[in-house]
Short mmCIF file of C-alpha atoms in Angstrom, two decimals:
data_model
loop_
_atom_site.label_atom_id
_atom_site.label_comp_id
_atom_site.label_asym_id
_atom_site.label_seq_id
_atom_site.Cartn_x
_atom_site.Cartn_y
_atom_site.Cartn_z
CA UNK A 1 183.62 133.12 148.91
CA UNK A 2 186.64 133.68 151.19
CA UNK A 3 185.62 137.33 151.47
CA UNK A 4 182.46 136.16 153.33
CA UNK A 5 184.24 133.67 155.59
CA UNK A 6 183.26 135.57 158.77
CA UNK A 7 179.62 136.17 157.79
CA UNK A 8 177.02 134.30 159.79
CA UNK A 9 173.79 135.75 158.47
CA UNK A 10 174.15 135.10 154.74
CA UNK A 11 173.37 132.07 152.54
CA UNK A 12 174.06 131.35 148.89
CA UNK A 13 171.11 130.20 146.77
CA UNK A 14 171.28 129.67 143.01
CA UNK A 15 174.53 131.57 142.81
CA UNK A 16 173.03 134.63 144.49
CA UNK A 17 174.01 136.00 147.88
CA UNK A 18 170.95 136.37 150.12
CA UNK A 19 170.85 138.04 153.52
CA UNK A 20 168.88 136.05 156.07
CA UNK A 21 165.96 137.78 157.79
CA UNK A 22 166.92 136.09 161.09
CA UNK A 23 170.31 137.15 162.39
CA UNK A 24 171.99 134.54 164.59
CA UNK A 25 173.12 135.96 167.92
CA UNK A 26 175.33 134.70 170.73
CA UNK A 27 172.29 133.75 172.82
CA UNK A 28 171.17 131.31 170.11
CA UNK A 29 174.27 129.14 170.44
CA UNK A 30 174.29 126.27 172.91
CA UNK A 31 175.81 127.27 176.24
CA UNK A 32 177.02 124.28 178.19
CA UNK A 33 177.30 125.16 181.90
CA UNK A 34 180.87 124.82 183.20
CA UNK A 35 179.82 122.33 185.88
CA UNK A 36 178.17 119.92 183.44
CA UNK A 37 179.22 116.39 182.64
CA UNK A 38 177.08 113.71 181.04
CA UNK A 39 175.03 111.61 183.44
CA UNK A 40 175.79 113.73 186.49
CA UNK A 41 172.20 113.54 187.78
CA UNK A 42 172.12 109.76 187.89
CA UNK A 43 170.66 108.83 191.28
CA UNK A 44 173.04 106.64 193.31
CA UNK A 45 171.90 104.05 195.82
CA UNK A 46 172.18 104.24 199.58
CA UNK A 47 175.07 102.53 201.32
CA UNK A 48 174.68 98.79 201.82
CA UNK A 49 175.12 99.24 205.58
CA UNK A 50 172.18 101.63 205.90
CA UNK A 51 170.52 101.03 209.26
CA UNK A 52 167.27 102.04 210.92
CA UNK A 53 165.72 105.52 210.51
CA UNK A 54 162.30 103.96 210.02
CA UNK A 55 160.51 106.89 211.65
CA UNK A 56 162.08 109.35 209.22
CA UNK A 57 161.39 107.12 206.21
CA UNK A 58 157.77 106.78 207.30
CA UNK A 59 157.49 110.57 207.55
CA UNK A 60 158.79 110.91 203.99
CA UNK A 61 156.44 108.20 202.75
CA UNK A 62 153.41 109.88 204.29
CA UNK A 63 154.42 113.27 202.90
CA UNK A 64 155.13 112.20 199.31
CA UNK A 65 152.98 109.11 198.80
CA UNK A 66 149.96 109.51 201.02
CA UNK A 67 146.69 110.01 199.22
CA UNK A 68 146.01 112.90 201.58
CA UNK A 69 149.06 114.85 200.42
CA UNK A 70 148.44 118.41 199.27
CA UNK A 71 148.18 119.18 195.56
CA UNK A 72 151.11 120.79 193.79
CA UNK A 73 154.84 120.21 193.86
CA UNK A 74 155.92 118.73 197.19
CA UNK A 75 159.15 119.96 198.79
CA UNK A 76 160.65 118.38 201.91
CA UNK A 77 163.75 119.60 203.77
CA UNK A 78 165.98 117.18 205.68
CA UNK A 79 168.29 119.34 207.79
CA UNK A 80 170.90 118.59 210.42
CA UNK A 81 174.59 118.49 211.16
CA UNK A 82 177.02 117.11 208.61
CA UNK A 83 177.21 113.37 209.14
CA UNK A 84 173.68 113.05 210.55
CA UNK A 85 172.64 110.83 207.62
CA UNK A 86 170.59 113.25 205.51
CA UNK A 87 171.83 112.08 202.11
CA UNK A 88 171.67 108.40 202.96
CA UNK A 89 168.09 108.71 204.22
CA UNK A 90 167.03 110.43 201.00
CA UNK A 91 168.71 107.73 198.90
CA UNK A 92 167.21 104.93 200.99
CA UNK A 93 163.77 106.46 200.50
CA UNK A 94 164.30 106.43 196.73
CA UNK A 95 165.62 102.87 196.83
CA UNK A 96 162.56 101.70 198.75
CA UNK A 97 159.96 103.51 196.65
CA UNK A 98 161.67 104.03 193.29
CA UNK A 99 158.82 102.38 191.39
CA UNK A 100 156.47 105.11 192.60
CA UNK A 101 158.32 107.87 190.71
CA UNK A 102 158.52 108.23 186.94
CA UNK A 103 162.06 109.68 187.03
CA UNK A 104 164.66 110.31 189.71
CA UNK A 105 167.45 112.89 189.65
CA UNK A 106 170.28 113.69 192.06
CA UNK A 107 171.69 117.24 192.16
CA UNK A 108 174.79 118.15 194.15
CA UNK A 109 174.09 121.70 195.31
CA UNK A 110 177.31 122.79 197.00
CA UNK A 111 178.09 125.15 194.07
CA UNK A 112 175.93 126.98 191.54
CA UNK A 113 177.98 125.54 188.67
CA UNK A 114 177.03 122.06 189.83
CA UNK A 115 173.34 122.97 190.11
CA UNK A 116 173.25 124.52 186.65
CA UNK A 117 175.20 121.63 185.15
CA UNK A 118 172.72 119.20 186.71
CA UNK A 119 169.70 120.92 185.17
CA UNK A 120 171.46 120.93 181.82
CA UNK A 121 172.03 117.19 182.25
CA UNK A 122 168.33 116.67 183.00
CA UNK A 123 167.52 118.35 179.71
CA UNK A 124 170.05 116.31 177.73
CA UNK A 125 169.11 113.05 179.46
CA UNK A 126 165.48 113.56 178.47
CA UNK A 127 166.13 114.25 174.82
CA UNK A 128 166.17 118.06 174.68
CA UNK A 129 168.51 118.32 171.70
CA UNK A 130 168.56 122.11 171.37
CA UNK A 131 169.11 122.95 175.04
CA UNK A 132 170.53 126.45 175.19
CA UNK A 133 171.29 126.65 178.92
CA UNK A 134 170.60 125.01 182.28
CA UNK A 135 167.13 126.52 182.22
CA UNK A 136 166.16 123.95 179.60
CA UNK A 137 166.20 121.30 182.34
CA UNK A 138 164.05 123.45 184.58
CA UNK A 139 161.62 123.94 181.69
CA UNK A 140 161.50 120.18 181.07
CA UNK A 141 160.52 119.55 184.70
CA UNK A 142 157.92 122.32 184.66
CA UNK A 143 156.31 121.07 181.47
CA UNK A 144 156.25 117.33 182.21
CA UNK A 145 153.34 116.68 184.52
CA UNK A 146 154.72 113.51 186.00
CA UNK A 147 155.68 112.23 189.45
CA UNK A 148 159.42 112.84 189.10
CA UNK A 149 161.63 113.20 192.18
CA UNK A 150 164.70 115.40 192.63
CA UNK A 151 167.18 115.17 195.51
CA UNK A 152 168.97 118.52 195.91
CA UNK A 153 171.87 117.45 198.10
CA UNK A 154 174.19 119.47 200.33
CA UNK A 155 172.43 122.80 199.78
CA UNK A 156 174.44 124.36 202.59
CA UNK A 157 175.69 127.64 201.14
CA UNK A 158 173.34 130.48 202.17
CA UNK A 159 174.74 132.65 199.38
CA UNK A 160 173.19 130.40 196.72
CA UNK A 161 169.61 131.56 195.95
CA UNK A 162 168.17 128.05 195.96
CA UNK A 163 164.61 129.24 195.34
CA UNK A 164 165.69 130.23 191.82
CA UNK A 165 166.63 126.61 191.13
CA UNK A 166 163.36 125.04 192.23
CA UNK A 167 160.79 124.10 189.58
CA UNK A 168 157.64 126.26 189.67
CA UNK A 169 154.85 123.87 188.82
CA UNK A 170 151.95 121.91 190.32
CA UNK A 171 153.53 118.48 190.06
CA UNK A 172 156.73 116.66 191.02
CA UNK A 173 158.64 116.07 194.24
CA UNK A 174 161.79 117.58 195.77
CA UNK A 175 163.92 116.50 198.74
CA UNK A 176 166.49 119.04 199.94
CA UNK A 177 169.29 118.01 202.28
CA UNK A 178 171.09 120.81 204.07
CA UNK A 179 172.86 121.94 207.22
CA UNK A 180 171.01 125.24 206.83
CA UNK A 181 167.67 125.15 208.70
CA UNK A 182 166.66 128.50 207.16
CA UNK A 183 165.72 126.61 204.01
CA UNK A 184 162.57 125.49 205.81
CA UNK A 185 161.13 128.76 204.49
CA UNK A 186 161.04 127.34 200.96
CA UNK A 187 159.92 123.83 201.92
CA UNK A 188 156.40 122.56 202.56
CA UNK A 189 157.64 120.44 205.44
CA UNK A 190 160.96 119.93 207.17
CA UNK A 191 162.56 117.60 209.66
CA UNK A 192 165.71 118.27 211.67
CA UNK A 193 167.51 114.98 212.14
CA UNK A 194 168.47 113.94 215.65
CA UNK A 195 170.75 111.14 216.77
CA UNK A 196 169.84 107.54 216.00
CA UNK A 197 167.85 105.42 218.39
CA UNK A 198 170.21 103.51 220.74
CA UNK A 199 169.46 100.09 219.22
CA UNK A 200 169.96 101.50 215.70
CA UNK A 201 173.24 103.16 216.69
CA UNK A 202 174.62 99.97 218.20
CA UNK A 203 173.65 97.99 215.12
CA UNK A 204 175.28 100.53 212.77
CA UNK A 205 178.51 100.48 214.78
CA UNK A 206 178.60 96.68 214.76
CA UNK A 207 178.00 96.48 211.00
CA UNK A 208 181.22 98.42 210.46
CA UNK A 209 183.23 96.97 213.33
CA UNK A 210 182.50 93.24 212.96
CA UNK A 211 181.62 91.71 209.61
CA UNK A 212 180.30 88.42 211.00
CA UNK A 213 177.45 89.71 213.14
CA UNK A 214 176.24 86.20 213.96
CA UNK A 215 179.41 85.61 215.99
CA UNK A 216 179.20 88.59 218.35
CA UNK A 217 179.71 87.68 221.99
CA UNK A 218 177.71 89.19 224.83
CA UNK A 219 180.87 90.97 225.98
CA UNK A 220 181.35 92.55 222.54
CA UNK A 221 177.70 93.56 222.45
CA UNK A 222 178.00 95.29 225.81
CA UNK A 223 181.20 97.04 224.76
CA UNK A 224 179.61 98.21 221.52
CA UNK A 225 176.66 99.61 223.48
CA UNK A 226 179.02 101.66 225.67
CA UNK A 227 180.93 103.00 222.64
CA UNK A 228 177.72 103.94 220.81
CA UNK A 229 176.44 105.77 223.88
CA UNK A 230 179.73 107.64 224.23
CA UNK A 231 179.37 108.76 220.61
CA UNK A 232 175.79 109.96 221.27
CA UNK A 233 174.49 107.58 218.57
CA UNK A 234 175.66 110.03 215.90
CA UNK A 235 175.78 108.20 212.52
CA UNK A 236 179.08 109.45 211.11
CA UNK A 237 180.90 108.96 214.42
CA UNK A 238 179.54 105.40 214.62
CA UNK A 239 180.59 104.58 211.06
CA UNK A 240 184.01 106.15 211.58
CA UNK A 241 184.65 104.34 214.85
CA UNK A 242 183.34 101.05 213.52
CA UNK A 243 185.71 101.20 210.55
CA UNK A 244 188.64 101.95 212.85
CA UNK A 245 187.73 99.04 215.14
CA UNK A 246 187.51 96.71 212.15
CA UNK A 247 190.97 97.73 210.94
CA UNK A 248 192.61 97.55 214.34
CA UNK A 249 190.64 94.59 215.74
CA UNK A 250 190.37 96.51 219.00
CA UNK A 251 186.74 96.52 220.10
CA UNK A 252 187.59 95.67 223.70
CA UNK A 253 190.11 98.47 224.05
CA UNK A 254 188.54 101.13 221.86
CA UNK A 255 186.57 102.86 224.60
CA UNK A 256 189.73 103.58 226.61
CA UNK A 257 191.48 104.88 223.51
CA UNK A 258 188.48 107.05 222.67
CA UNK A 259 188.64 108.63 226.13
CA UNK A 260 192.35 109.39 225.84
CA UNK A 261 192.77 110.07 222.10
CA UNK A 262 189.36 111.31 221.00
CA UNK A 263 190.57 114.05 218.65
CA UNK A 264 193.14 111.84 216.94
CA UNK A 265 190.75 108.92 216.46
CA UNK A 266 187.88 110.99 215.10
CA UNK A 267 190.09 113.06 212.77
CA UNK A 268 191.66 110.07 211.02
CA UNK A 269 190.06 109.12 207.72
CA UNK A 270 189.33 105.59 206.64
CA UNK A 271 191.98 103.95 204.52
CA UNK A 272 189.31 102.23 202.44
CA UNK A 273 185.99 104.09 202.82
CA UNK A 274 182.95 102.00 201.99
CA UNK A 275 181.11 104.80 200.17
CA UNK A 276 181.97 108.09 198.50
CA UNK A 277 180.14 110.15 201.12
CA UNK A 278 182.52 109.13 203.88
CA UNK A 279 184.46 111.84 205.73
CA UNK A 280 186.19 111.99 209.07
CA UNK A 281 184.23 113.39 211.99
CA UNK A 282 186.46 116.44 212.36
CA UNK A 283 186.59 117.00 208.63
CA UNK A 284 182.80 117.08 208.50
CA UNK A 285 182.60 119.36 211.52
CA UNK A 286 185.05 121.79 209.91
CA UNK A 287 182.70 122.15 206.93
CA UNK A 288 180.08 123.57 209.28
CA UNK A 289 182.62 125.55 211.29
CA UNK A 290 183.85 127.29 208.15
CA UNK A 291 180.37 128.67 207.46
CA UNK A 292 180.10 130.43 210.83
CA UNK A 293 180.70 134.12 211.44
CA UNK A 294 183.45 135.19 213.83
CA UNK A 295 180.85 136.13 216.46
CA UNK A 296 179.32 132.66 216.24
CA UNK A 297 182.72 131.03 216.70
CA UNK A 298 183.40 133.15 219.78
CA UNK A 299 179.99 132.22 221.15
CA UNK A 300 180.66 128.50 220.69
CA UNK A 301 184.08 128.94 222.26
CA UNK A 302 182.44 130.33 225.37
CA UNK A 303 179.91 127.50 225.41
CA UNK A 304 182.75 124.98 225.28
CA UNK A 305 183.72 126.01 228.81
CA UNK A 306 180.24 125.17 230.13
CA UNK A 307 178.28 121.97 230.57
CA UNK A 308 176.65 120.93 227.30
CA UNK A 309 173.10 120.95 228.72
CA UNK A 310 170.87 123.36 230.61
CA UNK A 311 172.99 126.47 230.02
CA UNK A 312 170.84 129.33 231.41
CA UNK A 313 169.79 131.94 228.87
CA UNK A 314 170.18 134.61 231.55
CA UNK A 315 173.92 133.97 231.56
CA UNK A 316 174.25 135.25 228.01
CA UNK A 317 171.71 138.03 228.46
CA UNK A 318 173.74 139.35 231.36
CA UNK A 319 176.95 139.01 229.37
CA UNK A 320 175.53 141.02 226.47
CA UNK A 321 174.21 143.70 228.83
CA UNK A 322 177.54 144.06 230.64
CA UNK A 323 179.46 144.08 227.36
CA UNK A 324 177.29 146.88 225.96
CA UNK A 325 177.69 148.85 229.19
CA UNK A 326 181.47 148.42 229.04
CA UNK A 327 181.64 149.59 225.42
CA UNK A 328 179.46 152.64 226.08
CA UNK A 329 181.30 153.57 229.27
CA UNK A 330 184.80 153.37 227.87
CA UNK A 331 184.15 154.13 224.21
CA UNK A 332 185.30 150.73 223.05
CA UNK A 333 184.23 149.42 219.69
CA UNK A 334 183.87 145.89 218.51
CA UNK A 335 186.91 144.70 216.65
#
């Protein structure tokens, strides 16, 4: 039979060679997405130092769990700057209400390979033995009329057609976290995260700066309040600064150092981060910066020379008008 060693559409029955009616093609073989690894959609828990955000969690609860919620698949977008707490809020919501959902999946959406690998994992995790591609996971979600929940995390790349990776059914729940507010067009409801409430921000800073919170002096509390205010109650900056204070034991002197060495302090990473989502402030900012066009970077550079509030729109309108006049008058073209 060596002469038939490369045949794939023949069988031998009773000593006779029989050609199969069904010819096996390449599309019939299992195609494991390159980004797949077993268990990749397991839903992690929120960090143990999660603090506050009750208003946001209540909004999510009312949207997904209220009896007045609209019929059909529910999709909610949490958008905001990197480090605003989008992922941790989504995970805290799942932790608090996990018994309300039949299944929970976590998809990292920074690359298409990761998205496709995640859907393939959903199929394999739920017993789809003959999964041919990532679409098997999408099919499983569409066909199982249950209250499952998917977190599609870090869907920041506008070049990824995320709508193609959303289930199309009348059941299930999806939370998208992204720095891209344009994704509100594919969500039923969205919320752009703002800074934490002052009391929440102070508490988050102290959790990372001083482990024994029952021994905080009034002086330390006042100093922490000033630091949190200086950091605009922004979650990642508070976590970052708190970790630095804890390492250096320098709560009383940190505010002066922050004034004089802001860039250095906020660009240093933690030696022992307390969760895998931890990045330095400047590292996180650079992720957003890298997505901007050159025109947008120039625009922000101009804004950096102005006060951060109440910049008059007329200032830019006049600048655009004068720039167009200059180009038309002298035949200049944009570089």
